[in-house]
């Protein structure tokens, strides 16, 4: 099943350049993903194809006008929900990515300048997402982050060799640390358990390492899961409380 994502932007080239490469490019070639970038100027009617105007009430900067934005969206009739990227939106995280990955499609509206006329938010868009508590120059980077995080949850996108199942946030935990060859590098060695060939013990160790990492760095995530289970505690006891990286 193809996931369709329509992106409304003043810079459609930015979207195409990124989604045409690497994992997203391969996903598109294989028919898992269909990203369509639409130029918000497409329906602007004046000779300069103007999409912004100064704010009522005065102040610095420009605001994206309702007419060309409504017209572009109505011309395309993109898949809903139509999501506005905005620092004032609900925070985008893995659980929102899972929500969006369950849909057949959705659309993203990228602001620029000081943002969009409020009627675009209230009367045209269905939802609003923020990438975090900082201000970007435009919604394009945020749109790409959303597309990539969602697309890699869709079946077939990561291929058979990689799976999002063990990754950070999937089970409310950060992921365990990874090592590759050489087993000894400049005197820093890989934990013995990973070289043991005992797959069950490796799995238990990794789970303990994920728990320790999350306890140390993101206690809020542990709290969100309702604390440690008895099984979690048993694993921590099995491998000791010292940092499992060592
Ligand atoms: N004046 C706005 C404010 O103070 O909230 C910031 C506007 S910003 C310069 C222009 C556009 O970038 C926004 O309309 C939005 O689409 C996008 N943007 C900026 N920061 C973002 C964030 N943290 N998450 C999602 N989109 C963001």
mmCIF file of C-alpha atoms in Angstrom, residues 179-192 195:
data_model
loop_
_atom_site.group_PDB
_atom_site.id
_atom_site.type_symbol
_atom_site.label_atom_id
_atom_site.label_comp_id
_atom_site.label_asym_id
_atom_site.label_seq_id
_atom_site.Cartn_x
_atom_site.Cartn_y
_atom_site.Cartn_z
ATOM 1 C CA UNK A 179 29.253 -1.646 18.580
ATOM 2 C CA UNK A 180 30.867 -3.061 15.444
ATOM 3 C CA UNK A 181 34.319 -4.384 14.522
ATOM 4 C CA UNK A 182 37.030 -4.167 15.769
ATOM 5 C CA UNK A 183 36.285 -5.710 19.184
ATOM 6 C CA UNK A 184 39.185 -3.686 20.597
ATOM 7 C CA UNK A 185 39.832 -0.128 19.381
ATOM 8 C CA UNK A 186 42.509 2.087 20.971
ATOM 9 C CA UNK A 187 42.122 0.123 24.178
ATOM 10 C CA UNK A 188 38.319 0.503 24.282
ATOM 11 C CA UNK A 189 36.660 -2.872 24.145
ATOM 12 C CA UNK A 190 33.216 -4.167 23.327
ATOM 13 C CA UNK A 191 31.188 -5.674 26.225
ATOM 14 C CA UNK A 192 32.041 -9.405 26.507
ATOM 15 C CA UNK A 195 30.904 -11.575 21.732
#
